[in-house]
Short mmCIF file of C-alpha atoms and ligand atoms in Angstrom, two decimals:
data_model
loop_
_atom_site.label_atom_id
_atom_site.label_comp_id
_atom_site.label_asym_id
_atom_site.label_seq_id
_atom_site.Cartn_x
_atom_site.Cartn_y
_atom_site.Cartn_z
CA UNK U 6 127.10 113.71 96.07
CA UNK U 7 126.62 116.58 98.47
CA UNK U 8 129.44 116.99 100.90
CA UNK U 9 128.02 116.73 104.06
CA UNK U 10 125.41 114.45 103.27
CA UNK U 11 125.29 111.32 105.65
CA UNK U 12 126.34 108.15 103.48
CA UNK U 13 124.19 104.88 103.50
CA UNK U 14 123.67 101.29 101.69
CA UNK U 15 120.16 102.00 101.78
CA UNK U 16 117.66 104.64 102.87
CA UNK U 17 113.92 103.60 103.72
CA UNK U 18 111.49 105.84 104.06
CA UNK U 19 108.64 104.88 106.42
CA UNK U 20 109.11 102.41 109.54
CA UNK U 21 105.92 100.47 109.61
CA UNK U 22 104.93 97.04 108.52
CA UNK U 23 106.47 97.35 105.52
CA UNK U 24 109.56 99.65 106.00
CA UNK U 25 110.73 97.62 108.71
CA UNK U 26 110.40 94.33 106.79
CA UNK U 27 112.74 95.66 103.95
CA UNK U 28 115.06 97.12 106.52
CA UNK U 29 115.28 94.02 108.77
CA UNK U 30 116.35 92.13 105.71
CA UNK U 31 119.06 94.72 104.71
CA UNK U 32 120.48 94.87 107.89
CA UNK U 33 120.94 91.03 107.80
CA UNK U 34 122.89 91.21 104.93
CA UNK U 35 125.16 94.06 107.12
CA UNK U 36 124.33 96.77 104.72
CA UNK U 37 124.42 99.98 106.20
CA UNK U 38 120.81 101.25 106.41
CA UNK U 39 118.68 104.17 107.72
CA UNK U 40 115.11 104.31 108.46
CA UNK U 41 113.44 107.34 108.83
CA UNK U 42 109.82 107.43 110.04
CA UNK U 43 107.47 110.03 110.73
CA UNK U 44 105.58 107.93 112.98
CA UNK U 45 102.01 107.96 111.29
CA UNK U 46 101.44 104.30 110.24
CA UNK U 47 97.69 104.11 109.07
CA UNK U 48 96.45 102.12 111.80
CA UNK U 49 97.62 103.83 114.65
CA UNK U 50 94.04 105.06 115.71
CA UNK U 51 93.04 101.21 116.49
CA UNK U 52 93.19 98.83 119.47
CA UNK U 53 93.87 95.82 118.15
CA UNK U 54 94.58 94.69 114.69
CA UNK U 55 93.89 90.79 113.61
CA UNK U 56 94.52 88.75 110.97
CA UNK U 57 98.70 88.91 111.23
CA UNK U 58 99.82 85.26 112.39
CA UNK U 59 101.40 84.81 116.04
CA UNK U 60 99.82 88.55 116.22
CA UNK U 61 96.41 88.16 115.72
CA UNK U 62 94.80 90.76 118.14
CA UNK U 63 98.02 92.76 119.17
CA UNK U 64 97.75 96.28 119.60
CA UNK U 65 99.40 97.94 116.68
CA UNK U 66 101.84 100.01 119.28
CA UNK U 67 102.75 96.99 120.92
CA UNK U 68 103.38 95.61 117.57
CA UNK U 69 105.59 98.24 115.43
CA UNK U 70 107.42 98.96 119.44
CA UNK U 71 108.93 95.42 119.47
CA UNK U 72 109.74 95.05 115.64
CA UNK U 73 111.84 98.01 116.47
CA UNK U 74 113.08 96.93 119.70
CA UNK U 75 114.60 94.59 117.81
CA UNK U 76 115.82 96.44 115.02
CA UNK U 77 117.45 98.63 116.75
CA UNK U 78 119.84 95.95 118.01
CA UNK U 79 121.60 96.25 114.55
CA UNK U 80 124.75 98.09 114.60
CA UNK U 81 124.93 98.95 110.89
CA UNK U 82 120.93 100.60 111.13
CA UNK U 83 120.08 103.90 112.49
CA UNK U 84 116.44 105.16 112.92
CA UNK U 85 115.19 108.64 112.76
CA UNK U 86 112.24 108.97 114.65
CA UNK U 87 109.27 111.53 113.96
CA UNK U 88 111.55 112.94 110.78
CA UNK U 89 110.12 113.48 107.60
CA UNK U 90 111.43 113.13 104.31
CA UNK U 91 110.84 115.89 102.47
CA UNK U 92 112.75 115.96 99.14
CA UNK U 93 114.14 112.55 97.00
CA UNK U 94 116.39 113.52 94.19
CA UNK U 95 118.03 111.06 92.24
CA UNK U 96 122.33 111.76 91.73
CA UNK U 97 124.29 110.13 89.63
CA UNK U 98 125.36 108.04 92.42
CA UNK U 99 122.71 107.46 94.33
CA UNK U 100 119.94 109.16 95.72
CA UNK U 101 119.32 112.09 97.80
CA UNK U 102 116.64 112.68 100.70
CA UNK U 103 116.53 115.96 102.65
CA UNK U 104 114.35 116.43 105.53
CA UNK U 105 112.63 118.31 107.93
CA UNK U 106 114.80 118.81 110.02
CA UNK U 107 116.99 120.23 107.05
CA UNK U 108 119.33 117.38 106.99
CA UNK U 109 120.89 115.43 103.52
CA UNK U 110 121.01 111.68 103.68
CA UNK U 111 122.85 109.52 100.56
CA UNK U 112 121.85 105.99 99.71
CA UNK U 113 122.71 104.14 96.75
CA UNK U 114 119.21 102.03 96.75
CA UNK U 115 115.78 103.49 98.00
CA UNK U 116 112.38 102.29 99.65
CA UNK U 117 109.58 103.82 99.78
CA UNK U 118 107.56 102.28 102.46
CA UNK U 119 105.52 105.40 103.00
CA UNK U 120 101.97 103.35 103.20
CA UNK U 121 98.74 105.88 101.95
CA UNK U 122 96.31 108.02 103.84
CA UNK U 123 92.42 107.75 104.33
CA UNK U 124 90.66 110.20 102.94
CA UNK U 125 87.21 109.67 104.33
CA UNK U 126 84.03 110.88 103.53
CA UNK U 127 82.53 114.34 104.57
CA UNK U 128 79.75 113.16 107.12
CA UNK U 129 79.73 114.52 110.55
CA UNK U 130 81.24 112.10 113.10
CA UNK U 131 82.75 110.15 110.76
CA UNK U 132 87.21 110.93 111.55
CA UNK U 133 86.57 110.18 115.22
CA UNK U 134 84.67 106.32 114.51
CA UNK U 135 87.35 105.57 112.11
CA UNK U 136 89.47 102.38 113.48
CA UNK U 137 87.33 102.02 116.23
CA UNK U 138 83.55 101.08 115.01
CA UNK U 139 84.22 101.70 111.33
CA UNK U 140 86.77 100.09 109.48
CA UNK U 141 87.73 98.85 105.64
CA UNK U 142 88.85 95.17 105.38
CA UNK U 143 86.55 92.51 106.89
CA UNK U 144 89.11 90.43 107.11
CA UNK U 145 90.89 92.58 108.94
CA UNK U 146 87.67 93.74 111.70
CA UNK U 147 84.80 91.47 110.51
CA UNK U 148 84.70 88.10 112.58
CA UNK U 149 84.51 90.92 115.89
CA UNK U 150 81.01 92.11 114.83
CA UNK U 151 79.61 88.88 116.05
CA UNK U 152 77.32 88.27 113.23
CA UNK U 153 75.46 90.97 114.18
CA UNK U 154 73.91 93.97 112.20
CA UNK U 155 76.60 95.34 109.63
CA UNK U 156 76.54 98.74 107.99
CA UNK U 157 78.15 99.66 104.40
CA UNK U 158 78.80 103.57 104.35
CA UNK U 159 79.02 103.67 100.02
CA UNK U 160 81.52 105.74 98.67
CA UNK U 161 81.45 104.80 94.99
CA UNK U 162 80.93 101.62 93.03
CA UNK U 163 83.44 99.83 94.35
CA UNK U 164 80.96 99.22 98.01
CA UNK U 165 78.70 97.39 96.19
CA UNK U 166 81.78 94.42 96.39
CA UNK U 167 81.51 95.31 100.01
CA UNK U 168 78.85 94.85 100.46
CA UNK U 169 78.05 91.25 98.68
CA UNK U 170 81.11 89.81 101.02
CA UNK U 171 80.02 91.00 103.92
CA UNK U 172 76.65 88.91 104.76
CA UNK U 173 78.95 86.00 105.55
CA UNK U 174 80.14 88.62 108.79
CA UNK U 175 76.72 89.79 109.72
CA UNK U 176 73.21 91.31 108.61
CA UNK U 177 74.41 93.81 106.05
CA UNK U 178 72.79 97.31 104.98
CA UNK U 179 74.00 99.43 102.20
CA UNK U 180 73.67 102.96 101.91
CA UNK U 181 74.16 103.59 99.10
CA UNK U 182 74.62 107.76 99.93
CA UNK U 183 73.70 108.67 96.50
CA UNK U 184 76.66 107.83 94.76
CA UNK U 185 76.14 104.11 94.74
CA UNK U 186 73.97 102.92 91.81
CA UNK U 187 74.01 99.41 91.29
CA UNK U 188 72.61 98.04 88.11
CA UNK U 189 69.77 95.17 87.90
CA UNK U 190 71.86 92.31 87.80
CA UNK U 191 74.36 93.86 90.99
CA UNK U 192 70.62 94.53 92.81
CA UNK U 193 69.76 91.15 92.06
CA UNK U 194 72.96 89.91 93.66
CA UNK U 195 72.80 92.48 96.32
CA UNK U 196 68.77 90.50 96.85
CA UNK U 197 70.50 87.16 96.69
CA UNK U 198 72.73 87.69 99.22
CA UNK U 199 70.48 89.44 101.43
CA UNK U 200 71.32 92.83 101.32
CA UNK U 201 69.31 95.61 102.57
CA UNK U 202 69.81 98.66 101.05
CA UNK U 203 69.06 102.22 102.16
CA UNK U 204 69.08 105.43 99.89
CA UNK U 205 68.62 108.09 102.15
CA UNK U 206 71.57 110.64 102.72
CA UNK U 207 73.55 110.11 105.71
CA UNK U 208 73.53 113.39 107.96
CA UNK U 209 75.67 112.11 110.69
CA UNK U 210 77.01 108.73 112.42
CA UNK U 211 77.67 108.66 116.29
CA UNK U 212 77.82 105.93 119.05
CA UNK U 213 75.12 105.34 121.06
CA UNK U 214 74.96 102.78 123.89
CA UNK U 215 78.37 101.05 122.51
CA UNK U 216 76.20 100.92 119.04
CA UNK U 217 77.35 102.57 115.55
CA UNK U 218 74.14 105.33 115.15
CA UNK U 219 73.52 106.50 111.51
CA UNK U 220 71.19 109.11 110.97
CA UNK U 221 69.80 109.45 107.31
CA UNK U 222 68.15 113.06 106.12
CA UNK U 223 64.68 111.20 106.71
CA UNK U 224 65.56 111.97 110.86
CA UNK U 225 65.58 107.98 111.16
CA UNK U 226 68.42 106.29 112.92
CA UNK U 227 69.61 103.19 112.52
CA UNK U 228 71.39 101.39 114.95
CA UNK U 229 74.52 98.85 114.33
CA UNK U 230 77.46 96.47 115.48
CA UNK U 231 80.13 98.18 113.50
CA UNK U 232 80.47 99.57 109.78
CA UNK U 233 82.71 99.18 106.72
CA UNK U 234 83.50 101.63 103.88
CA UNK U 235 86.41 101.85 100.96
CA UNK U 236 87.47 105.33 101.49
CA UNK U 237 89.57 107.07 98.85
CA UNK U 238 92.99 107.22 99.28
CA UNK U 239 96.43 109.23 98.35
CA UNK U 240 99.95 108.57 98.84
CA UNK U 241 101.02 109.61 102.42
CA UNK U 242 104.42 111.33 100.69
CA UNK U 243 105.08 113.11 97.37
CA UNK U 244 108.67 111.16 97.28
CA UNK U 245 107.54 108.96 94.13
CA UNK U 246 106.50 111.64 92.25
CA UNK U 247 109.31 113.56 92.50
CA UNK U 248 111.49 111.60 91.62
CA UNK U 249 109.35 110.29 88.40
CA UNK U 250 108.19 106.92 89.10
CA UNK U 251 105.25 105.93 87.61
CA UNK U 252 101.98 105.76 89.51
CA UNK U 253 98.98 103.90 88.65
CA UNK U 254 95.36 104.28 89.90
CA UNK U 255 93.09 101.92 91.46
CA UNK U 256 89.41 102.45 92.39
CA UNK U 257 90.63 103.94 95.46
CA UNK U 258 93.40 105.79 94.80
CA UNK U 259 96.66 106.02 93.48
CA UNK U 260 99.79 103.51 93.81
CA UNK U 261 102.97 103.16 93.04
CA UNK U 262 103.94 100.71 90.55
CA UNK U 263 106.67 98.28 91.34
CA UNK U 264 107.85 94.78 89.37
CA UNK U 265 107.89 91.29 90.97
CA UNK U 266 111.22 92.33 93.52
CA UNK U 267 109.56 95.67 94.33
CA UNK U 268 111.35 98.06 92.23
CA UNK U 269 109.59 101.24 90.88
CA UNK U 270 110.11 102.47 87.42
CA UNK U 271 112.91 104.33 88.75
CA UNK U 272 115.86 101.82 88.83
CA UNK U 273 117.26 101.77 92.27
CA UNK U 274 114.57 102.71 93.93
CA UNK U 275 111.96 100.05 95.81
CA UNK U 276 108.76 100.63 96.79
CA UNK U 277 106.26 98.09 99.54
CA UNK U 278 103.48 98.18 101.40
CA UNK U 279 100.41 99.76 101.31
CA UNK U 280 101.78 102.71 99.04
CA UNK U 281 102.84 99.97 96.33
CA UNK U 282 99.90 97.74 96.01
CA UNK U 283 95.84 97.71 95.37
CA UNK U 284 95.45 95.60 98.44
CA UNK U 285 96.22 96.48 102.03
CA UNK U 286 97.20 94.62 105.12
CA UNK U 287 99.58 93.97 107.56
CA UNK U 288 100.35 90.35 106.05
CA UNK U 289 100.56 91.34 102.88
CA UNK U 290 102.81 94.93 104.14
CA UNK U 291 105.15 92.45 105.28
CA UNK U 292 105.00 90.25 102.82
CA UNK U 293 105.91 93.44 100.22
CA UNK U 294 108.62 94.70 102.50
CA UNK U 295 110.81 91.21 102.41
CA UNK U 296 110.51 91.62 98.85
CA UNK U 297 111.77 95.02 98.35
CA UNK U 298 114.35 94.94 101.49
CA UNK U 299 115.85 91.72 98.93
CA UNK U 300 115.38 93.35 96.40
CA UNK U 301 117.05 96.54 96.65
CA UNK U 302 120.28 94.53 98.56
CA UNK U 303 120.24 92.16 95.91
CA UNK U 304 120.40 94.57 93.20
CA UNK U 305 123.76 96.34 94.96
CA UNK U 306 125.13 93.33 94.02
CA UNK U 307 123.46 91.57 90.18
CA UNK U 308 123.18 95.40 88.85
CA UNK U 309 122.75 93.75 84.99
CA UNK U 310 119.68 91.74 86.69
CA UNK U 311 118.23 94.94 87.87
CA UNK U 312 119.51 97.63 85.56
C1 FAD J 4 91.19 101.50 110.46
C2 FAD J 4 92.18 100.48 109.97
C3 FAD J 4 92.24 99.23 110.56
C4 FAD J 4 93.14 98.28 110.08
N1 FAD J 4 93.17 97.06 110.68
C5 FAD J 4 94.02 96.13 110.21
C6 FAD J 4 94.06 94.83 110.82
O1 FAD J 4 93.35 94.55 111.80
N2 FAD J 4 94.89 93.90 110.27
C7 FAD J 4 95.68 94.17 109.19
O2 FAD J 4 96.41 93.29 108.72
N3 FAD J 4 95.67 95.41 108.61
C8 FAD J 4 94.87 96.38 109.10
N4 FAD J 4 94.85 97.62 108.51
C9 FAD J 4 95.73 97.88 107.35
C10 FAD J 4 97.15 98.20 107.83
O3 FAD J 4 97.10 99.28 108.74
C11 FAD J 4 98.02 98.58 106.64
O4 FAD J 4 97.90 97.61 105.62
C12 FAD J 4 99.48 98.71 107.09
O5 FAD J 4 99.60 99.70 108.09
C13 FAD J 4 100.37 99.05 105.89
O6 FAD J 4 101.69 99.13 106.34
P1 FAD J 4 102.73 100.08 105.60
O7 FAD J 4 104.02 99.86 106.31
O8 FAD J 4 102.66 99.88 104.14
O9 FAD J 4 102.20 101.57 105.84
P2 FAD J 4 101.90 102.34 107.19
O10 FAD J 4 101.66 101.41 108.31
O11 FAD J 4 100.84 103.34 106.89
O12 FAD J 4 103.27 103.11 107.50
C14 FAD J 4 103.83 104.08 106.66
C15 FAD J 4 104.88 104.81 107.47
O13 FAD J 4 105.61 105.70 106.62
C16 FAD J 4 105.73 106.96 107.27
N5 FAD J 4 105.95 107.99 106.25
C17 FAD J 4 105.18 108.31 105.18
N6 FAD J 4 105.75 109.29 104.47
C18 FAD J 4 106.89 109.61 105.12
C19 FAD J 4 107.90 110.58 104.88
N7 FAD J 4 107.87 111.38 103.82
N8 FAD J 4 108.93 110.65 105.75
C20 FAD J 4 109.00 109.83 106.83
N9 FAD J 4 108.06 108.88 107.10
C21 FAD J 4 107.03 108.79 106.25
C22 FAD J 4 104.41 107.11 108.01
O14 FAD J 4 104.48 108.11 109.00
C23 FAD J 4 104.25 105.69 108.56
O15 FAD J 4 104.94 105.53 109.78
C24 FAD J 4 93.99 98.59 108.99
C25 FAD J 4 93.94 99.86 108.41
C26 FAD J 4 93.05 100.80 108.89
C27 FAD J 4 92.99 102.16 108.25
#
């Protein structure tokens, strides 16, 4: 241990969805936990976010301002706020985080709740639609667009999926942007469902008249409701890495790989959320984060269970 590291139970890194979840149930169990958050859960750039029972529709502020209202009430959990952890380092005791603010913290257990990052694709307009008339998950934004006309903005195979779900949201077109190339039988689906599909390049999207604009290299625009796309995706924090768990890769980017109660291939340290899964939402961020918050508590105590 370093000497004048702070001591915890429990160290989670990240305080969204899924980093609160865990921490909630840790500090139920009176373990001595600290959060710390640098404030940039991937959904911050929306209004509203659906799909989260007794929330559906509650502005994602709102949302992670409460949960924290009320974990704050906990005497035995303290929260950094806008702190990043920097460095993990496993001890033989525990675990080591240093941050930003060039501060040591000890735990004996960690999570890493430290959800992924978007990494959209290069077309001019694109960062500032994100969230607001583009999105990923149509369970998430679909039932909003009304049934009306749906775009698919392809980024690689994996929009062609997309795009067969969506007609039951709207009128769907794909573009397929050149690096979408379905075979006969996908095209046939694609036909069956009703799919449009567009192979121009897309120059640039933009609203127009509260309408998502795309303009293809042929100077046509086409006009729509809202838009989906799969971007690709990276871990928000190098944490896992360092300290050697092992990472898998999904269509869309990388993950960290965790067993049934959340724990990496690192013993004694957790992982939830959208960082530890190939599916993302707030349900199932929650969902993850009860798991690992037991989890890691549960294995301070059953350490042959866990070891
Ligand atoms: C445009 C968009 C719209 C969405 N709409 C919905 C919706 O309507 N309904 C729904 O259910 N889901 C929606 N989602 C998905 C939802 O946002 C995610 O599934 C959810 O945020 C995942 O929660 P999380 O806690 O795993 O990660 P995040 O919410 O991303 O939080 C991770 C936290 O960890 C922090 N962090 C990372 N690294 C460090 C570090 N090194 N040190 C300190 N802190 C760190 C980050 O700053 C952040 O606060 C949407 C996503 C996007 C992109």
């Amino acid at each position: 241990m370093i000497p004048d590291a702070q001591c915890y139970d429990v160290i989670v890194v990240g305080g969204s969805f899924a980093g609160m979840t865990a921490a909630l149930q840790l500090a139920r169990a009176r373990r001595k936990v600290l959060i710390i958050d640098a404030g940039l859960n991937r959904n911050r750039m929306v209004r509203r976010s659906y799909g989260f029972l007794g929330q559906d529709g509650s502005s994602p502020d709102d949302f992670i301002n409460n949960a924290r209202q009320q974990l704050l009430k906990y005497p035995n959990l303290v929260w950094l706020d806008n702190v990043i952890a920097l460095k993990a380092e496993k001890q033989d005791d525990g675990f080591i985080i240093a941050t930003n603010e060039d501060k040591s913290y000890q735990a004996q257990r960690l999570v890493l709740a430290i959800g992924i990052i978007d990494k959209l694709p290069d077309i001019a307009g694109i960062d500032e639609l994100w969230g607001k008339y583009l999105f990923h998950c149509p369970y998430c934004d679909g039932y909003e667009l009304n049934e009306e006309d749906i775009a698919v903005i392809g980024t690689g195979h994996e929009s062609i999926g997309k795009a067969l779900m969506l007609p039951d949201w709207g009128k769907v077109t794909l573009f397929s942007n050149k690096v979408v190339h379905p075979d006969p039988s996908e095209l046939k689906h694609l036909q069956a469902r009703g799919v449009s599909i567009n192979d121009e390049l897309i120059e640039q999207i933009y609203v127009e008249h509260n309408r998502l604009a795309i303009r293809t290299t042929d100077q046509q625009i086409h006009r729509f409701k809202g838009g989906f796309l799969l971007p690709k995706t990276q871990l928000a924090s190098p944490l896992a890495q360092q300290l050697g768990c092992e990472i898998g890769e999904s269509a869309i980017g990388p993950f960290i790989i965790t067993d049934e109660s959340k724990q990496t291939t690192v013993k004694g340290v957790f992982a939830c959320g959208d960082a530890a899964r190939t599916t993302a939402s707030i349900s199932w961020a929650v969902g993850d984060g009860a798991s690992a918050g037991i989890g890691a508590h549960q294995s301070l105590i059953f350490k042959d269970i866990f070891d």
